[in-house]
Amino acid sequence: MPTFKSQVSDLIAQTRLEEALDLAKQQALAGLIEFDTPITVITAEWNYLRKTALRGALSFSEESTKRQDIIFRLLSMVEDMEKMTGKSNSVASVNTPPKSVILFLGANPFENLVLALDRELEFISAGLSHFGKRDAFDFRAKMHVTPTDLQRMLLEAQGIQPRFVHFAGNSVVNHPDYGTGVIFEDEDGQPRIVKGEVLAAIFGQFPSVECVFLNTCDSGPSALAVGKKVKYAIGMNDRVYDDVAIEFAVAFYEAIAGGNDVPFAFDFAKMRVQLGNAPQQASIPVLVADGDCKETTYVSGQSHIDCANPRVMR
């Protein structure tokens, strides 16, 4: 029987890189969970490379160089995975217990906004490792996500019933140019606004989604709309520092990994912010539970995308 490494290599030789990444993902979830996040990151990079190449944003040589870099990193990872499995002669069985699926979506079409979305992805995955529960989660990510990507990710994950959807990026309320909603990207990498009511209708088609986490500035009203269709929705009622948004998200998923429910995890994460360097921002996250929110979902003020120094905001 062919080895895992040879199967991945054969797929790459047949220019079936996406299938090779999927196979590596399955192997990680079957018992090499420490490789799940690196594979998730590489897969997100590959998806973005394909998108930019299709719209002609890269030259042939640039696309080839980036593709070869992804292949090299994947093969290096596969080498390490084989060493971890004791030179197994076949792909590990994937008949593992059902996992809680987290879909991580990232979008930031504004060049002047430097948001650490990759770091957020990696830190959340690391947070899930606490309590030895990382293997209980299937963590999937896509960067530079479009509204169509969101629909497709939910549809593709329907068979494994995604439990959490996490969006990292930007939102606006009553903005003179963009209106109110969550800011995705379009096929050309430009801002694409999706209203909370539209997101609610999309998520309402997927009953397995228990919690939608909009980890962006000014996402309170959008979360309130989504919370009408989903059991739990989390948003931000004001501008939030980038590092605080990450700190809050990591603590939230740590609590989830510890076996707690969403309300407990939400309060736990707020306490983490109160213990940090910006305790005044602990009042910014809001939780919508069964359509009801106890906090104010929006505090008026200048949008972070219009600030003169927006680097630390999202």
Tab-separated table of N, CA and C in Angstrom, residues 4 7 23 26-32 85 88-96:
chain	number	residue	atom	x	y	z
A	4	PHE	N	1.708	7.557	2.920
A	4	PHE	CA	1.077	8.873	2.924
A	4	PHE	C	1.902	9.860	2.100
A	7	GLN	N	1.512	9.273	-1.626
A	7	GLN	CA	0.206	9.699	-2.118
A	7	GLN	C	0.165	11.212	-2.321
A	23	LEU	N	-5.701	15.869	1.685
A	23	LEU	CA	-5.201	14.608	2.248
A	23	LEU	C	-4.349	14.874	3.483
A	26	GLN	N	-6.635	15.658	6.383
A	26	GLN	CA	-7.238	14.455	6.940
A	26	GLN	C	-6.254	13.720	7.851
A	27	GLN	N	-4.998	13.627	7.411
A	27	GLN	CA	-3.989	12.938	8.208
A	27	GLN	C	-3.746	13.661	9.532
A	28	ALA	N	-3.739	14.986	9.475
A	28	ALA	CA	-3.543	15.764	10.704
A	28	ALA	C	-4.695	15.533	11.678
A	29	LEU	N	-5.912	15.567	11.164
A	29	LEU	CA	-7.077	15.391	12.026
A	29	LEU	C	-7.182	13.969	12.571
A	30	ALA	N	-6.517	13.013	11.905
A	30	ALA	CA	-6.602	11.615	12.324
A	30	ALA	C	-5.605	11.261	13.421
A	31	GLY	N	-4.814	12.226	13.877
A	31	GLY	CA	-3.906	11.901	14.974
A	31	GLY	C	-2.652	12.736	15.042
A	32	LEU	N	-2.502	13.672	14.108
A	32	LEU	CA	-1.326	14.554	14.108
A	32	LEU	C	-1.810	15.998	14.177
A	85	THR	N	4.560	9.575	12.659
A	85	THR	CA	3.744	8.363	12.620
A	85	THR	C	4.587	7.097	12.668
A	88	SER	N	4.798	5.091	9.082
A	88	SER	CA	3.635	4.263	8.775
A	88	SER	C	3.557	3.979	7.284
A	89	ASN	N	3.062	2.845	6.920
A	89	ASN	CA	2.991	2.452	5.514
A	89	ASN	C	1.703	2.882	4.830
A	90	SER	N	0.798	3.454	5.562
A	90	SER	CA	-0.460	3.866	4.954
A	90	SER	C	-1.008	5.081	5.674
A	91	VAL	N	-1.971	5.707	5.030
A	91	VAL	CA	-2.611	6.862	5.642
A	91	VAL	C	-3.399	6.412	6.858
A	92	ALA	N	-3.301	7.181	7.956
A	92	ALA	CA	-3.986	6.810	9.185
A	92	ALA	C	-5.498	6.811	8.991
A	93	SER	N	-6.154	5.998	9.757
A	93	SER	CA	-7.609	5.937	9.700
A	93	SER	C	-8.202	7.256	10.159
A	94	VAL	N	-9.239	7.704	9.459
A	94	VAL	CA	-9.886	8.962	9.833
A	94	VAL	C	-11.197	8.700	10.562
A	95	ASN	N	-11.411	7.487	11.025
A	95	ASN	CA	-12.625	7.149	11.774
A	95	ASN	C	-12.491	7.609	13.223
A	96	THR	N	-12.414	8.903	13.407
A	96	THR	CA	-12.266	9.495	14.729
A	96	THR	C	-13.618	10.044	15.189
